[in-house]
mmCIF file of C-alpha atoms in Angstrom:
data_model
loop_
_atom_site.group_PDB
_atom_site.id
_atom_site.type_symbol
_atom_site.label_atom_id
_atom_site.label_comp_id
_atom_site.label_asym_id
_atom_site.label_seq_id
_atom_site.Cartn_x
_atom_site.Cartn_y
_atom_site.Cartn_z
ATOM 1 C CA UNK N 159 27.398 -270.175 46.393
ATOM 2 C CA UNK N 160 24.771 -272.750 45.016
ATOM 3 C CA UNK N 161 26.931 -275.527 45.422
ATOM 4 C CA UNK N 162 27.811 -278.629 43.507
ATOM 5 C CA UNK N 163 24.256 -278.073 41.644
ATOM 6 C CA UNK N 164 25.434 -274.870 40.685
ATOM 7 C CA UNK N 165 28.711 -274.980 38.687
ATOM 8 C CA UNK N 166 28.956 -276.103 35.673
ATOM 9 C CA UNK N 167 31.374 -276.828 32.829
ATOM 10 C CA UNK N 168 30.978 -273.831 31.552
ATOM 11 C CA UNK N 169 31.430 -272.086 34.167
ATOM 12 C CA UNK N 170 35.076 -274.290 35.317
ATOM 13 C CA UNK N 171 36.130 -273.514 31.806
ATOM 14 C CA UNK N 172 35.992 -269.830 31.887
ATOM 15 C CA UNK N 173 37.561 -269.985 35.360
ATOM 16 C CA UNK N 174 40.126 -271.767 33.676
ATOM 17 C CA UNK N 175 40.235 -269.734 30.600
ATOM 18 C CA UNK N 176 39.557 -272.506 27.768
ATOM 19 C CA UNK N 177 36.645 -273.251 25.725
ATOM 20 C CA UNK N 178 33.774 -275.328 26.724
ATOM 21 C CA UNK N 179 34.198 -277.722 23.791
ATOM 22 C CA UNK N 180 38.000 -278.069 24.611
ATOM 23 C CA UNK N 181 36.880 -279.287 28.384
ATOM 24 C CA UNK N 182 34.374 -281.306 27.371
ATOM 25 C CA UNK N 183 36.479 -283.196 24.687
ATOM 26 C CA UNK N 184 38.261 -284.668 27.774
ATOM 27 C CA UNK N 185 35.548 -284.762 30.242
ATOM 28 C CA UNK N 186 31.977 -284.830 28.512
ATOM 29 C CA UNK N 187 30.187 -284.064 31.699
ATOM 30 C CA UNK N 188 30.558 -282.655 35.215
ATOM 31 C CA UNK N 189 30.523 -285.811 36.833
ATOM 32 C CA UNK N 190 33.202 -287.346 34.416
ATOM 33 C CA UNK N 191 35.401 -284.151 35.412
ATOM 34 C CA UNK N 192 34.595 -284.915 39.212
ATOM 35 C CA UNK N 193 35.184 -288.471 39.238
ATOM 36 C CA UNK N 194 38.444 -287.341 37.348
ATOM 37 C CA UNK N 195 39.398 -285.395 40.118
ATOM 38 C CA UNK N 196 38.465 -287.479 42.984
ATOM 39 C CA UNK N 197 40.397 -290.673 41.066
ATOM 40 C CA UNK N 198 43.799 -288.387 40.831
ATOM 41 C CA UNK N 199 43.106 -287.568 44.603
ATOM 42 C CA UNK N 200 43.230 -291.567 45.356
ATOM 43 C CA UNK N 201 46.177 -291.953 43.203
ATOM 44 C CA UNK N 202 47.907 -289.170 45.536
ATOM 45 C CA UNK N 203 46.891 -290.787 48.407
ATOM 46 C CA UNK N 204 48.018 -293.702 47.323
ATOM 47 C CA UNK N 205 51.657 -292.355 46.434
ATOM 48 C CA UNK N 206 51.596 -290.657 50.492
ATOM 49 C CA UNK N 207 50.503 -294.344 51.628
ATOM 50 C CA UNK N 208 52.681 -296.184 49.771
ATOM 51 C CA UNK N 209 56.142 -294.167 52.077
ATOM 52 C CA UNK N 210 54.744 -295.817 55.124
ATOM 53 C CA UNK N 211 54.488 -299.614 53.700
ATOM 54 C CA UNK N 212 58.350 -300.370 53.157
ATOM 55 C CA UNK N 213 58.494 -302.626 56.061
ATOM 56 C CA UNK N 214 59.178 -302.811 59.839
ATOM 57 C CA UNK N 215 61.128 -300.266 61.825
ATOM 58 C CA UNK N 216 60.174 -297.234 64.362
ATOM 59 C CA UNK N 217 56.410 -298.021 64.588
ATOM 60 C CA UNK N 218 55.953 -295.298 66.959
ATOM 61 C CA UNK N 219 57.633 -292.603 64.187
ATOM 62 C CA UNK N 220 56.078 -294.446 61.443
ATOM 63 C CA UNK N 221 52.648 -294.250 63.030
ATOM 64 C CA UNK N 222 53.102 -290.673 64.085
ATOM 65 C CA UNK N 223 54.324 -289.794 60.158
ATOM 66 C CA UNK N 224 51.654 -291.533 59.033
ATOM 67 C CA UNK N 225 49.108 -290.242 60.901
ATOM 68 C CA UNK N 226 50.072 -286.476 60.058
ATOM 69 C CA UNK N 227 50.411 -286.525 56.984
ATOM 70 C CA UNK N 228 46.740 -288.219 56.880
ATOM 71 C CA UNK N 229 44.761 -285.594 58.723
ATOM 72 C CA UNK N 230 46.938 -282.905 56.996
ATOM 73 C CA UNK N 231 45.576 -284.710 53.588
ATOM 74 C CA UNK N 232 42.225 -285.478 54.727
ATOM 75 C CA UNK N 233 41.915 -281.458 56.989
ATOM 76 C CA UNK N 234 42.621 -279.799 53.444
ATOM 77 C CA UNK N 235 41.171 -279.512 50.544
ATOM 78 C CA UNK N 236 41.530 -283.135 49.747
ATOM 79 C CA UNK N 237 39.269 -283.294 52.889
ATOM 80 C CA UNK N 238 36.777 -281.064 51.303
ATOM 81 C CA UNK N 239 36.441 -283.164 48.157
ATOM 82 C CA UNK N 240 35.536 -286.113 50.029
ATOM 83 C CA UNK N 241 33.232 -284.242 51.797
ATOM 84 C CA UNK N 242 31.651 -283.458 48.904
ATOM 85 C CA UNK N 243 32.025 -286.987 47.555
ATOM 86 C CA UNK N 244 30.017 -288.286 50.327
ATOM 87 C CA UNK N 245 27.160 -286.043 49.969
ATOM 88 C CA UNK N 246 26.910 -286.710 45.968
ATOM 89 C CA UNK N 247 27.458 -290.636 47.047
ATOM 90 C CA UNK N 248 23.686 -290.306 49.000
ATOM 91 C CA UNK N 249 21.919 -289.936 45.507
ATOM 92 C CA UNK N 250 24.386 -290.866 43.039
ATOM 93 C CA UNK N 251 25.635 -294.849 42.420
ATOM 94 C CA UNK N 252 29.019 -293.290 40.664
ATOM 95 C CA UNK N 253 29.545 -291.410 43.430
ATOM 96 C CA UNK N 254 29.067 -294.346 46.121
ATOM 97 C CA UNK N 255 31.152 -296.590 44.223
ATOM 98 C CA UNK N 256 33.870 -294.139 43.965
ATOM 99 C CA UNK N 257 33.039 -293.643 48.117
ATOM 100 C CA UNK N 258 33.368 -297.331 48.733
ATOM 101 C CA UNK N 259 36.607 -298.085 46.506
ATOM 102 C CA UNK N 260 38.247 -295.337 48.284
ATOM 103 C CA UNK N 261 37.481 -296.490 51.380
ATOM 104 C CA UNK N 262 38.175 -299.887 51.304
ATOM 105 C CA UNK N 263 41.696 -298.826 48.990
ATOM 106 C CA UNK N 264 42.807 -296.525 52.280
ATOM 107 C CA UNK N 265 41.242 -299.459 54.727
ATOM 108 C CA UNK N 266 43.604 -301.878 52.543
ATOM 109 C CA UNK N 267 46.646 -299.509 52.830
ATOM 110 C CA UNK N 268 45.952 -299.101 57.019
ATOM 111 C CA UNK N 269 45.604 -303.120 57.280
ATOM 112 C CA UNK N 270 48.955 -303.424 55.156
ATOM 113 C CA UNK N 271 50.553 -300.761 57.986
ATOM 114 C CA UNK N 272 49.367 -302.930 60.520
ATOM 115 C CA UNK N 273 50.425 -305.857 59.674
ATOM 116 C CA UNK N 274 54.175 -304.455 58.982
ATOM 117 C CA UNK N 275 53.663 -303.133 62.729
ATOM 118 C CA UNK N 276 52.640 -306.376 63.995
ATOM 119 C CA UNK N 277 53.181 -309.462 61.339
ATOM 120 C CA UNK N 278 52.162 -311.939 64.103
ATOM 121 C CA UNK N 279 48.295 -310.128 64.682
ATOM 122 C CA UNK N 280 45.229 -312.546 62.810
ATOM 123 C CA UNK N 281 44.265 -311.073 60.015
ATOM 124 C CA UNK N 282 40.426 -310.249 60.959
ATOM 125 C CA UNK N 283 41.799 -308.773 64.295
ATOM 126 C CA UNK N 284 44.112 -306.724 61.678
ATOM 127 C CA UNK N 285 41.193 -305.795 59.306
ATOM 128 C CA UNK N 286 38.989 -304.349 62.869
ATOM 129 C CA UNK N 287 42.096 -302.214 64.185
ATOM 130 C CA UNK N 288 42.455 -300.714 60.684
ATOM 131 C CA UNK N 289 38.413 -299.559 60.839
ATOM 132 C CA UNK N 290 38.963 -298.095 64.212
ATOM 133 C CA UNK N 291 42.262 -296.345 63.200
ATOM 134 C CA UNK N 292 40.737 -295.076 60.042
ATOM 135 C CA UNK N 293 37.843 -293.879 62.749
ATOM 136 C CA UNK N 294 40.014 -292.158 64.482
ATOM 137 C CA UNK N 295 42.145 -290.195 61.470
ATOM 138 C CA UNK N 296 38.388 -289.324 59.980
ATOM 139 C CA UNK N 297 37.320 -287.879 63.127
ATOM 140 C CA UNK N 298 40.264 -285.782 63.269
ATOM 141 C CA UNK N 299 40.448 -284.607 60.279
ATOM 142 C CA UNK N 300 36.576 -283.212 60.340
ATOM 143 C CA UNK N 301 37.506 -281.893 63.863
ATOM 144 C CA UNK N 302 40.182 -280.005 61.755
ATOM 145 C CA UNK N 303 38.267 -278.535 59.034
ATOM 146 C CA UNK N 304 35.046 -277.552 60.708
ATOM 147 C CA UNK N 305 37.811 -275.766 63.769
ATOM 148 C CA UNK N 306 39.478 -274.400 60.970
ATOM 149 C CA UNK N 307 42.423 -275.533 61.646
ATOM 150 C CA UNK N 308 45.467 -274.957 59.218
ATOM 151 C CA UNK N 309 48.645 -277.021 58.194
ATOM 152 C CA UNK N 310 51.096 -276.531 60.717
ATOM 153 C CA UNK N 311 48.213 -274.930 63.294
ATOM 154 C CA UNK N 312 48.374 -275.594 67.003
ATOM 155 C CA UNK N 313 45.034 -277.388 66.960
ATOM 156 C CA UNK N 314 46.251 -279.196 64.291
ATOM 157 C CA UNK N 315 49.226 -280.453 65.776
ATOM 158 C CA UNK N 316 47.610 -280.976 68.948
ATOM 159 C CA UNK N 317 44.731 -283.190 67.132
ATOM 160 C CA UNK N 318 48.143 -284.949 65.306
ATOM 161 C CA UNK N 319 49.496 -285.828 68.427
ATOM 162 C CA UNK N 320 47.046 -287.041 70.190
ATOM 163 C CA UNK N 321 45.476 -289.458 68.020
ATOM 164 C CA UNK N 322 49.086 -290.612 67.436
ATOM 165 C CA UNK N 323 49.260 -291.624 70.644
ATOM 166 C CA UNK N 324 45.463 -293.116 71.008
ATOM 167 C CA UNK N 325 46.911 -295.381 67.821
ATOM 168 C CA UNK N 326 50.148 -296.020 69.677
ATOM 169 C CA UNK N 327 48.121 -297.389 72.335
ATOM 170 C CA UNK N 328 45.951 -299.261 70.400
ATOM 171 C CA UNK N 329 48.126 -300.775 68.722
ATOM 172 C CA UNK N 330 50.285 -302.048 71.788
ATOM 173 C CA UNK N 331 46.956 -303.640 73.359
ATOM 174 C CA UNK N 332 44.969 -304.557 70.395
ATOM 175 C CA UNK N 333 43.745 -308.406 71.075
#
């Protein structure tokens, strides 16, 4: 109830029935547990990215794919965590590098889609339609958590689909 201010490593370790000292032996401080987390959360991400870079095919089912499983990731508790990273990131320098990598790692992985999409697109026009996709799949997802909205939900699916298309669409016209 008090937030990120108010837990502490003592407190995680008797929620997860250990000793303090055993906790802290592998992450001396709060942040070094968060930043743990978050960092494993990126690495996930990254795994879930990684399925849609193989190469060329059914851009339309790629993009769709893609996009779900994104706003399911980013709607859930994943979703939360950022949220929480971005707050800390206002007052904290670890925090806003650990913002900014992630960022630009997911803006990386949505220019590397894109160009697998459309090989033949200049690389700055590339790099612009990734920040407006990644617009788009952050919108949605907040949409998602602050409706409420659970995996496999209506509203989700409904959110899913139609920024899938919006994509689609941008991605046929992009200039």
């Amino acid at each position: 109830s008090d937030g990120y201010a108010g837990v502490s490593l003592r407190m995680i370790a008797s929620k997860l029935e250990i000793s303090v000292g055993n906790l802290q032996y592998y992450f001396p401080t709060k942040d070094d547990l968060v930043e743990a987390i978050i960092t494993r959360e990126t690495q996930n991400l990254t795994n879930m990215l990684n399925d849609f870079a193989c190469g060329p095919g059914d851009v339309q089912a790629s993009t769709r794919q893609a996009v779900e499983v994104l706003i399911n990731y980013y709607a859930g508790e994943a979703g939360r965590m950022y949220a929480i990273t971005e707050s800390l990131a206002v007052h904290d320098p670890r925090y806003n590098k650990l913002k900014k990598d992630g960022y630009a790692y997911v803006l990386g992985h949505i220019e590397q889609l894109i160009g697998f999409a459309l090989p033949d697109m200049a690389t700055n026009k590339r790099a612009g339609l990734a920040q407006v996709l990644v617009a788009l799949i952050d919108g949605a997802s907040l949409q998602a958590q602050s409706a409420g909205y659970g995996t496999g939900s209506e509203g989700l699916e409904f959110l899913t689909t139609n920024v899938s298309k919006a994509i689609e669409h941008l991605l046929e016209s992009w200039e």
